[in-house]
């Protein structure tokens, strides 16, 4: 039974207090049209950048020009918008449109502060990207970038002193070196929040989720609480493996594990080549599937074939058929660097078209990426039913969850077998399944607490509960939530927060966090509704769920995606999964077989769970 919920949508309408206002209507229509034209120029500039490579000056200039144009336009909008808001004009939908106007952000600061805040942000970001460390025991050799050089050295090292050296240097040169910038930045961020109408800066931090600071933290806390039992078992197991490798002196019982060693261990799950050589798999004899090899054997070795194969997948679950010209006009991206080469859909707001760019590499990652890119394409087209102001996803990274849900379903051994890959029956049996879950688990389960801590720390700073450079508070959060500790005691003489900020300093992590949790929730829902997953039925576990040909899914997806951001994400979720909130249950169900195995192994090997 597919459950539709139109009820919540109707509730919105009945709350309308004032009738629609005609002057406001004209203003909104004009804004939608003008924004669409400027957005399209920005998209074309980005597309040029993608096609010509990151150093093309024409594309970079074009990006700058359109940014500027948008900013100027937003400034003119801001005063007019304020007037309509003050008068309280308009019905619910009009007010929704008003609330989705682009905001000034830092541009609300005075010129001096504005210049300062940009300088601070780029100083921190440049520092992170340009810092060069000296090689271990080679004080003359100081040319190592953090990524990839230092990362690669540490990942391949068995020398404890070397791993430790780089851990300390990384933090000294990224964290301590930018402490004053970080502190000054957080101050200006608070000021920005106030000037944008948010007396509490933590509310501003999470504005794109349309939840206030307290609501967001309550949601994140609830998810962390739900994750805890699985995390504790997994943590205990990894600590056991580390103890085997490094001994009980370095990895004592009932203590958080040393972060520098755990990072090397967990980082191995992200290796592209031969991860099984480095990771302690539950069933080494069963191994991990090599899907790249299978794709080539099966003849799915051109991007064009993959494109149409995946297009057919989505058509067969009830989404619209893609037109021939989409591929005919598709262009190859400039970069074939592994980390930058991806398939991508491009949407326009005024132009009546969609473009597609592709990466010519044909491997496992690009194969699953095709599911994500085409899911985006369907999303863009569905949401184009909305006016420009309401076409964005309900919160950043929301659409990623849909794409990842389908690439995850496509990586199910049941589906891959249907496609003529993974013919060996062993891939559907428990030993191989546990291996797959273990590697996926290392990538997902250990990441969530790290994301949580980064947002928690900055929110505590914004709320004024701690100083911006309270390193000891940072380590209290890190120990409590991630079960990891520094190689030696850290105090407020050091500052380690910026060392982990792989994104810009003002990017919140909550939307990534929620997106990861949501992808499992979507999977569980679609699999349960289509009968491909049954709770308690060992022949229908969630990790084997195959969604191909489940025609009922398309209609629901279309309905949810076409809402864009015309309503709160809770109402979109109600449509998509029949419940209004993001929940950890899907993720827990997915990893259930692994959790059972971990628990048994931990008991069998007398591994303690948790830490003091
Ligand atoms: C604004 O646009 C809507 C939808 O296109 C249209 O129905 C409405 O008449 C327009 N309002 C004005 C005042 O132009
Ligand atoms: C950042 O600012 C500091 C202090 O003003 C300066 O010493 C440093 O060179 C700057 N770093 C970058 C990458 O701009
Ligand atoms: C510097 O150190 C790195 C890492 O140990 C090494 O790969 C490289 O060859 C060294 N360069 C020189 C000039 O010694
Ligand atoms: C999978 O097979 C391909 C092609 O045979 C090979 O190049 C690649 O290294 C293998 N990948 C892994 C993860 O073993
Ligand atoms: C985008 O699509 C249009 C037609 O739909 C085509 O004319 C154009 O060449 C495409 N552009 C790129 C960069 O793919
Ligand atoms: C969220 O979006 C950013 C920017 O597009 C991307 O780099 C990141 O990988 C996304 N996160 C997830 C969990 O999809």
XYZ file of C-alpha atoms and ligand atoms in Angstrom:
696
model
C 0.000 0.000 0.000
C 1.382 3.347 -0.993
C 0.219 5.982 1.403
C -0.230 9.507 0.201
C -0.591 12.284 2.651
C -2.301 15.343 1.334
C -3.585 16.245 4.762
C -0.595 18.299 5.829
C -0.627 20.251 2.614
C -4.199 21.278 3.220
C -3.444 22.394 6.749
C -1.098 24.989 5.274
C -3.861 26.505 3.205
C -6.404 26.789 5.976
C -3.987 28.887 8.024
C -4.187 31.747 5.524
C -5.032 34.839 7.509
C -5.101 37.499 4.818
C -6.268 37.239 1.231
C -3.723 37.227 -1.585
C -2.510 40.720 -2.318
C -2.254 41.882 -5.901
C 0.621 44.329 -5.561
C 2.576 41.678 -3.733
C 1.688 39.196 -6.453
C 3.164 41.454 -9.108
C 6.288 41.945 -7.041
C 6.683 38.194 -6.536
C 6.145 37.413 -10.209
C 8.692 39.964 -11.228
C 11.180 38.632 -8.688
C 10.727 35.057 -9.883
C 11.396 36.100 -13.452
C 14.384 38.307 -12.734
C 15.997 35.760 -10.450
C 15.512 33.025 -13.047
C 17.436 35.031 -15.618
C 20.319 35.776 -13.241
C 20.431 32.204 -11.938
C 20.674 30.912 -15.489
C 23.671 33.125 -16.161
C 25.274 31.720 -13.032
C 24.549 28.141 -14.110
C 26.020 28.752 -17.565
C 29.143 30.208 -15.954
C 29.503 27.162 -13.689
C 28.962 24.850 -16.633
C 31.683 26.642 -18.586
C 33.944 26.216 -15.583
C 33.210 22.486 -15.491
C 33.808 22.047 -19.217
C 36.980 24.138 -19.434
C 38.586 23.214 -16.143
C 39.152 25.079 -12.879
C 41.775 27.504 -14.224
C 39.883 28.935 -17.166
C 39.906 32.707 -16.720
C 36.881 33.416 -18.881
C 34.736 31.066 -16.816
C 36.089 32.432 -13.523
C 35.404 35.993 -14.601
C 31.921 35.059 -15.717
C 31.233 33.515 -12.294
C 32.396 36.675 -10.567
C 30.274 38.909 -12.787
C 27.090 36.925 -12.168
C 27.757 36.749 -8.414
C 28.009 40.495 -8.432
C 24.869 40.922 -10.445
C 22.932 38.688 -8.083
C 24.196 40.575 -5.064
C 23.148 43.910 -6.518
C 19.738 42.549 -7.306
C 19.297 41.038 -3.847
C 20.147 44.403 -2.288
C 17.351 46.082 -4.234
C 14.950 43.342 -3.193
C 15.727 43.523 0.490
C 14.094 46.856 1.266
C 11.017 46.109 -0.818
C 10.635 42.726 0.818
C 10.868 44.284 4.286
C 7.988 46.607 3.477
C 5.656 43.777 2.486
C 6.668 41.815 5.565
C 5.989 44.777 7.820
C 2.518 45.267 6.379
C 1.798 41.570 6.943
C 0.263 41.336 3.491
C -0.460 38.213 1.500
C -1.751 34.683 1.913
C 0.264 31.686 3.083
C 1.789 30.941 -0.278
C 2.796 34.543 -0.854
C 4.406 34.670 2.541
C 6.206 31.417 1.808
C 7.613 32.978 -1.344
C 8.728 36.042 0.612
C 10.451 33.879 3.202
C 12.450 32.169 0.445
C 13.982 35.373 -0.901
C 17.753 35.180 -1.112
C 19.300 36.866 1.932
C 22.184 39.278 2.126
C 24.292 37.181 4.479
C 27.666 38.782 5.225
C 26.763 41.629 2.891
C 24.645 42.993 5.721
C 27.864 43.935 7.550
C 29.435 47.372 7.131
C 32.225 47.660 4.560
C 35.066 47.313 7.036
C 33.620 44.241 8.735
C 32.694 42.741 5.408
C 36.202 43.026 4.095
C 37.509 41.594 7.340
C 35.178 38.598 7.355
C 36.097 37.670 3.767
C 39.780 38.053 4.525
C 39.458 35.805 7.587
C 37.524 33.118 5.756
C 39.900 33.018 2.828
C 42.929 33.178 5.110
C 41.716 30.051 6.941
C 40.782 28.250 3.776
C 44.038 29.201 2.024
C 46.007 28.164 5.053
C 44.391 24.740 5.060
C 44.986 24.225 1.360
C 48.446 25.733 1.077
C 50.155 24.719 4.291
C 53.296 22.631 3.700
C 54.705 20.317 6.337
C 58.276 19.155 6.708
C 58.776 15.446 6.203
C 59.354 13.279 9.272
C 63.015 13.487 10.349
C 63.811 15.657 7.302
C 63.669 19.265 8.540
C 65.077 20.349 5.164
C 62.301 18.749 3.154
C 59.263 20.989 3.683
C 57.071 20.611 0.637
C 54.386 18.194 1.780
C 50.771 19.294 1.288
C 48.207 17.896 3.722
C 46.249 16.293 0.901
C 47.339 14.168 -0.765
C 50.985 13.881 0.407
C 50.682 13.783 4.214
C 47.465 11.804 4.050
C 49.102 9.192 1.816
C 52.209 8.901 3.982
C 50.204 8.462 7.175
C 47.810 6.013 5.547
C 50.694 3.799 4.489
C 52.831 4.117 7.589
C 53.460 1.477 10.242
C 55.845 3.735 12.136
C 54.085 5.007 15.246
C 56.450 7.918 15.810
C 55.928 9.038 12.232
C 52.128 8.867 12.454
C 52.241 10.819 15.686
C 54.603 13.438 14.282
C 52.251 14.200 11.397
C 49.203 14.243 13.692
C 50.797 16.947 15.869
C 52.211 18.947 12.965
C 48.898 18.925 11.079
C 47.164 20.383 14.125
C 49.871 22.871 14.936
C 49.938 24.257 11.414
C 46.182 24.259 10.669
C 44.650 24.698 14.112
C 46.948 26.743 16.279
C 48.089 28.790 13.273
C 44.586 30.051 12.591
C 43.327 30.447 16.145
C 43.091 34.278 16.084
C 41.320 34.131 12.714
C 38.848 31.566 13.988
C 38.032 33.608 17.080
C 37.582 36.838 15.119
C 35.498 35.039 12.541
C 33.030 33.638 15.062
C 32.511 37.144 16.438
C 31.739 38.573 13.037
C 29.457 35.635 12.370
C 27.374 36.572 15.422
C 27.194 40.133 14.188
C 26.080 38.929 10.752
C 23.326 36.862 12.351
C 22.004 39.877 14.266
C 22.040 42.099 11.190
C 20.091 39.468 9.272
C 17.417 39.485 11.955
C 18.542 36.566 14.119
C 19.199 37.624 17.728
C 20.489 34.095 18.453
C 23.384 33.253 16.158
C 22.793 29.504 16.533
C 19.404 29.958 14.858
C 21.126 31.653 11.952
C 23.619 28.795 11.753
C 20.809 26.341 10.957
C 18.563 28.716 8.982
C 18.685 26.588 5.836
C 17.028 23.730 7.749
C 14.161 26.014 8.805
C 14.637 24.819 12.383
C 15.982 26.962 15.188
C 19.177 26.068 16.988
C 17.441 24.275 19.811
C 15.215 22.222 17.513
C 18.132 21.212 15.323
C 20.300 20.153 18.245
C 17.392 18.182 19.723
C 16.996 16.342 16.422
C 20.719 15.656 16.104
C 20.898 14.520 19.731
C 18.018 12.123 19.215
C 19.729 10.599 16.172
C 23.059 10.316 18.023
C 21.261 8.607 20.891
C 19.681 6.106 18.500
C 23.022 5.456 16.819
C 24.871 4.924 20.108
C 24.325 1.149 20.624
C 25.562 0.329 17.098
C 28.392 2.834 17.411
C 29.545 1.412 20.762
C 29.723 -2.151 19.410
C 31.556 -1.029 16.272
C 33.904 1.151 18.309
C 34.692 -1.736 20.671
C 35.508 -3.960 17.722
C 37.782 -1.409 16.061
C 39.494 -0.752 19.403
C 40.063 -4.507 19.662
C 41.675 -4.555 16.208
C 43.869 -1.582 17.119
C 44.921 -3.316 20.331
C 45.955 -6.379 18.347
C 48.064 -4.179 16.072
C 49.577 -1.784 18.608
C 49.329 -3.493 21.978
C 47.523 -2.757 25.226
C 49.871 0.035 26.312
C 48.813 2.222 23.424
C 45.232 1.001 23.318
C 44.247 0.425 26.951
C 40.997 -1.208 28.037
C 37.967 0.965 28.877
C 39.593 4.059 27.383
C 38.807 6.012 24.210
C 41.081 4.818 21.421
C 43.953 7.019 20.192
C 42.609 9.219 17.425
C 45.728 9.154 15.269
C 45.707 5.360 15.065
C 41.959 5.057 14.583
C 42.060 7.560 11.721
C 44.552 5.434 9.842
C 42.468 2.326 10.442
C 39.132 3.839 9.421
C 40.713 5.716 6.511
C 41.507 2.361 4.930
C 37.810 1.810 4.265
C 37.974 4.719 1.817
C 40.767 3.229 -0.279
C 39.801 2.799 -3.893
C 42.135 -0.036 -4.676
C 42.175 -3.324 -2.779
C 40.539 -2.106 0.399
C 40.370 -5.714 1.563
C 44.133 -5.853 1.924
C 44.018 -3.234 4.634
C 40.692 -3.667 6.386
C 40.022 -6.359 8.970
C 37.088 -7.949 7.088
C 34.619 -10.131 9.013
C 35.010 -12.905 6.402
C 38.346 -12.492 4.622
C 37.764 -15.615 2.503
C 34.608 -14.135 0.961
C 36.334 -10.883 -0.023
C 34.780 -7.817 -1.633
C 33.211 -7.716 -5.087
C 35.192 -5.981 -7.829
C 32.393 -4.253 -9.691
C 34.683 -2.361 -12.081
C 35.888 -5.682 -13.411
C 32.338 -7.027 -13.693
C 31.152 -3.939 -15.578
C 33.820 -4.465 -18.189
C 33.148 -8.179 -18.454
C 29.455 -7.510 -18.961
C 30.151 -4.858 -21.620
C 28.871 -1.932 -19.548
C 32.092 -0.222 -20.414
C 31.044 2.988 -22.110
C 29.396 5.917 -20.393
C 26.690 5.943 -23.059
C 25.674 2.360 -22.208
C 25.681 3.097 -18.517
C 23.646 6.248 -19.087
C 20.860 4.401 -20.905
C 20.945 1.453 -18.554
C 20.381 3.732 -15.605
C 17.776 5.765 -17.519
C 15.870 2.521 -18.021
C 16.160 1.748 -14.290
C 14.418 4.991 -13.404
C 11.835 4.608 -16.156
C 10.965 1.164 -14.819
C 10.320 2.517 -11.335
C 7.815 4.927 -12.819
C 9.775 8.119 -13.516
C 9.568 9.854 -16.901
C 11.527 8.462 -19.827
C 14.590 10.538 -20.775
C 14.732 11.959 -24.283
C 17.430 10.944 -26.794
C 18.734 14.493 -27.154
C 19.826 14.611 -23.535
C 22.641 12.192 -24.323
C 23.235 13.574 -27.820
C 24.030 16.983 -26.327
C 25.828 15.656 -23.263
C 29.409 16.861 -22.939
C 32.513 15.424 -21.371
C 33.958 17.220 -18.335
C 37.479 18.638 -18.558
C 39.041 16.813 -15.657
C 39.698 13.098 -15.514
C 41.175 13.433 -12.043
C 39.482 10.764 -9.934
C 38.217 13.182 -7.319
C 36.780 15.759 -9.681
C 35.392 13.687 -12.503
C 31.708 13.063 -11.995
C 28.472 12.909 -13.963
C 26.234 15.857 -13.411
C 22.848 17.250 -14.349
C 22.418 20.992 -14.917
C 19.143 22.810 -14.460
C 18.038 26.192 -15.663
C 15.329 28.410 -14.296
C 14.283 30.479 -17.313
C 15.694 28.426 -20.177
C 13.429 25.469 -20.991
C 16.117 22.756 -20.916
C 18.369 20.527 -18.843
C 21.979 19.657 -19.663
C 24.064 16.675 -18.754
C 27.838 16.447 -18.427
C 29.672 13.192 -17.900
C 32.954 11.739 -16.779
C 34.484 9.320 -19.298
C 35.972 7.040 -16.630
C 34.151 3.734 -16.366
C 34.543 2.259 -12.967
C 32.451 1.294 -9.961
C 32.290 4.821 -8.538
C 31.215 6.416 -11.806
C 28.651 3.656 -12.344
C 26.886 4.342 -9.040
C 27.360 8.075 -9.518
C 25.175 7.793 -12.645
C 22.231 6.868 -10.415
C 22.840 9.969 -8.320
C 23.200 12.289 -11.320
C 20.035 11.011 -12.962
C 18.119 11.201 -9.698
C 19.136 14.888 -9.573
C 17.931 15.319 -13.128
C 14.508 13.940 -12.262
C 14.479 16.105 -9.157
C 15.236 19.280 -11.105
C 12.548 18.550 -13.639
C 9.927 17.728 -11.038
C 10.708 20.852 -9.002
C 10.516 23.075 -12.076
C 6.757 22.973 -11.517
C 7.424 25.550 -8.769
C 8.248 29.247 -9.214
C 11.969 30.080 -9.090
C 11.908 31.010 -5.407
C 10.569 27.578 -4.417
C 12.541 25.308 -6.734
C 15.392 24.508 -4.386
C 15.431 21.334 -2.341
C 13.822 21.614 1.137
C 17.285 21.832 2.739
C 20.825 21.545 1.349
C 21.854 17.943 0.599
C 18.231 16.751 0.676
C 18.349 15.626 -2.959
C 21.663 13.855 -2.321
C 19.768 11.538 0.009
C 17.432 10.492 -2.804
C 20.309 9.934 -5.212
C 22.282 7.959 -2.629
C 19.215 5.886 -1.730
C 19.059 4.674 -5.328
C 22.774 4.164 -5.795
C 22.703 2.127 -2.588
C 19.744 0.068 -3.834
C 21.622 -0.416 -7.111
C 24.659 -1.748 -5.272
C 22.561 -4.518 -3.736
C 23.908 -7.931 -4.839
C 20.370 -8.893 -5.884
C 20.138 -6.062 -8.384
C 23.708 -6.476 -9.633
C 23.021 -10.116 -10.331
C 19.902 -9.208 -12.276
C 22.053 -6.872 -14.350
C 24.387 -9.754 -15.183
C 27.111 -8.697 -12.743
C 28.081 -10.667 -9.605
C 26.852 -14.052 -10.854
C 28.343 -16.011 -7.970
C 25.648 -16.868 -5.413
C 28.112 -16.232 -2.565
C 27.550 -12.461 -2.771
C 24.048 -12.868 -1.382
C 25.189 -15.003 1.523
C 25.971 -13.761 4.989
C 29.803 -13.823 4.956
C 30.057 -11.588 1.879
C 27.165 -9.429 3.054
C 28.958 -8.804 6.351
C 32.059 -7.683 4.471
C 30.065 -5.190 2.442
C 28.257 -3.896 5.526
C 31.524 -3.617 7.422
C 33.182 -1.403 4.820
C 30.037 0.691 4.357
C 29.723 0.919 8.127
C 33.274 2.198 8.595
C 32.473 4.918 6.061
C 29.150 5.948 7.576
C 28.859 5.060 11.253
C 32.163 6.694 12.279
C 31.542 9.813 10.237
C 28.283 10.875 11.877
C 29.765 11.542 15.352
C 32.602 13.570 13.808
C 30.116 15.746 11.919
C 28.053 16.092 15.056
C 30.972 17.327 17.151
C 31.977 19.959 14.590
C 28.514 21.518 14.612
C 28.004 21.057 18.333
C 31.224 22.876 19.117
C 30.488 25.842 16.887
C 26.897 26.088 18.115
C 28.088 26.162 21.726
C 30.418 28.993 20.754
C 27.676 30.938 18.965
C 25.316 30.481 21.893
C 27.979 31.910 24.181
C 28.314 28.747 26.303
C 32.034 28.382 25.612
C 34.859 30.576 24.342
C 35.594 30.297 20.626
C 38.981 28.690 21.330
C 38.131 26.330 24.173
C 40.218 23.392 23.042
C 39.510 21.410 26.198
C 35.767 21.653 25.546
C 36.411 20.456 22.012
C 38.199 17.379 23.321
C 35.457 16.681 25.870
C 32.960 16.521 22.988
C 35.346 14.494 20.861
C 35.979 11.913 23.581
C 32.358 11.618 24.566
C 30.852 11.330 21.088
C 33.598 9.776 18.967
C 35.343 7.639 21.605
C 38.719 8.990 20.484
C 41.424 10.760 22.430
C 44.562 12.709 21.512
C 47.957 10.932 21.609
C 48.810 13.157 24.566
C 46.786 15.514 26.715
C 45.596 18.619 24.839
C 45.000 21.873 26.666
C 43.966 25.396 25.779
C 47.573 26.076 24.839
C 46.695 24.256 21.626
C 43.790 24.671 19.277
C 42.623 21.719 17.194
C 39.192 22.633 15.826
C 40.231 23.995 12.405
C 42.258 20.836 11.727
C 39.073 18.914 11.045
C 37.195 21.535 9.115
C 37.499 20.114 5.667
C 34.853 22.502 4.454
C 34.690 26.259 4.769
C 34.579 27.534 8.331
C 30.948 28.679 8.082
C 29.508 25.527 6.519
C 27.190 23.693 8.833
C 27.492 19.908 8.901
C 23.946 19.190 10.061
C 22.534 18.970 6.558
C 25.178 16.409 5.512
C 24.528 14.500 8.676
C 20.771 14.481 8.097
C 21.195 13.613 4.432
C 23.200 10.506 5.312
C 20.581 9.369 7.818
C 17.772 10.139 5.394
C 19.159 8.005 2.593
C 18.669 4.893 4.729
C 15.224 6.022 5.835
C 14.150 6.410 2.204
C 15.599 3.027 1.318
C 13.820 1.288 4.154
C 10.525 2.933 3.297
C 10.616 2.188 -0.435
C 11.813 -1.364 0.179
C 9.120 -2.068 2.774
C 6.336 -0.576 0.661
C 7.337 -2.615 -2.365
C 7.699 -5.842 -0.356
C 11.439 -6.131 -1.017
C 12.223 -5.806 2.669
C 10.319 -7.557 5.439
C 11.136 -6.973 9.064
C 12.245 -10.267 10.621
C 12.236 -12.219 7.353
C 15.817 -13.473 6.890
C 15.356 -13.897 3.141
C 14.387 -10.249 2.726
C 16.963 -8.138 4.617
C 17.339 -4.454 3.790
C 20.907 -4.727 2.492
C 19.755 -7.090 -0.282
C 16.746 -4.994 -1.256
C 16.457 -4.451 -5.000
C 14.131 -1.643 -6.082
C 14.343 -2.191 -9.836
C 10.983 -2.451 -11.627
C 9.016 -1.310 -8.574
C 6.651 0.907 -10.504
C 4.865 2.251 -7.449
C 7.858 4.328 -6.358
C 7.912 6.809 -9.226
C 4.590 8.453 -8.463
C 5.493 9.123 -4.860
C 8.925 10.410 -5.746
C 7.503 12.748 -8.366
C 5.023 14.041 -5.883
C 7.620 14.675 -3.179
C 10.234 16.142 -5.510
C 7.760 18.453 -7.250
C 7.132 20.205 -3.920
C 10.578 21.794 -4.137
C 10.778 24.045 -1.100
C 7.162 25.224 -1.304
C 6.614 23.615 2.112
C 8.769 22.717 5.135
C 10.928 19.599 4.759
C 8.675 17.824 7.250
C 5.795 18.040 4.826
C 7.983 16.793 1.991
C 8.982 13.849 4.167
C 5.363 13.152 4.982
C 4.753 12.772 1.263
C 7.877 10.727 0.591
C 8.051 8.389 3.569
C 4.747 8.863 5.361
C 6.316 10.372 8.486
C 7.294 13.946 9.189
C 10.743 13.591 10.762
C 14.156 12.219 9.937
C 14.782 9.015 11.832
C 17.755 6.720 12.423
C 15.629 3.534 12.183
C 16.441 2.935 8.495
C 20.173 3.052 9.119
C 19.895 0.763 12.136
C 17.811 -1.748 10.181
C 20.297 -1.698 7.319
C 23.247 -2.450 9.590
C 21.363 -4.878 11.870
C 23.166 -8.020 10.604
C 26.509 -6.293 11.182
C 25.512 -5.101 14.630
C 24.486 -8.649 15.629
C 27.789 -9.968 14.349
C 29.798 -7.266 16.151
C 28.029 -7.940 19.411
C 28.720 -11.664 19.183
C 32.369 -11.148 18.242
C 32.920 -8.630 21.012
C 31.512 -11.050 23.552
C 33.454 -13.988 22.182
C 36.729 -12.047 22.302
C 36.004 -10.432 25.647
C 36.190 -6.938 24.195
C 34.903 -4.242 26.512
C 32.209 -1.913 25.161
C 32.249 1.843 25.887
C 34.811 3.963 27.712
C 35.287 6.061 30.813
C 1.516 36.174 -11.284
O 1.772 34.889 -11.862
C 0.725 33.963 -11.707
C 1.212 32.628 -12.204
O 1.938 32.768 -13.395
C -0.506 34.465 -12.424
O -1.571 33.555 -12.256
C -0.885 35.828 -11.849
O -1.979 36.368 -12.568
C 0.292 36.788 -11.896
N -0.068 37.995 -11.153
C 0.136 39.224 -11.638
C -0.361 40.344 -10.790
O 0.686 39.431 -12.689
C 46.743 34.678 7.439
O 46.932 35.756 8.341
C 48.109 35.646 9.113
C 48.106 36.748 10.177
O 47.718 37.962 9.598
C 49.319 35.746 8.199
O 50.517 35.646 8.940
C 49.236 34.604 7.208
O 50.295 34.680 6.263
C 47.905 34.579 6.476
N 47.835 33.338 5.740
C 47.335 33.293 4.511
C 47.344 31.924 3.873
O 46.880 34.250 3.937
C 60.614 14.591 1.031
O 59.883 13.674 1.844
C 58.941 12.877 1.150
C 58.150 12.050 2.164
O 59.007 11.339 2.983
C 59.623 12.028 0.108
O 58.680 11.270 -0.604
C 60.430 12.921 -0.825
O 61.155 12.147 -1.741
C 61.369 13.835 -0.051
N 61.991 14.787 -0.963
C 63.283 15.042 -0.932
C 63.772 16.099 -1.900
O 64.031 14.470 -0.187
C 39.247 -4.424 -9.940
O 39.609 -4.845 -11.222
C 40.202 -3.834 -12.016
C 40.281 -4.319 -13.459
O 40.526 -5.667 -13.540
C 41.553 -3.503 -11.399
O 42.236 -2.541 -12.174
C 41.288 -2.944 -10.004
O 42.495 -2.673 -9.327
C 40.439 -3.901 -9.174
N 39.960 -3.140 -8.037
C 39.996 -3.579 -6.791
C 39.393 -2.709 -5.738
O 40.475 -4.663 -6.516
C 22.510 21.907 -23.455
O 21.338 21.448 -24.116
C 21.012 22.168 -25.310
C 19.730 21.625 -25.911
O 18.916 21.006 -25.006
C 22.125 22.058 -26.320
O 21.838 22.843 -27.451
C 23.446 22.514 -25.692
O 24.496 22.280 -26.586
C 23.705 21.788 -24.396
N 24.880 22.367 -23.779
C 25.805 21.683 -23.130
C 26.977 22.460 -22.641
O 25.734 20.502 -22.949
C 26.406 17.868 0.584
O 26.643 18.804 -0.449
C 27.999 19.187 -0.607
C 28.048 20.285 -1.626
O 27.356 19.943 -2.784
C 28.832 17.965 -0.980
O 30.193 18.315 -1.100
C 28.661 16.886 0.088
O 29.344 15.716 -0.289
C 27.183 16.578 0.304
N 27.026 15.662 1.440
C 26.322 14.538 1.372
C 26.237 13.737 2.616
O 25.759 14.179 0.358
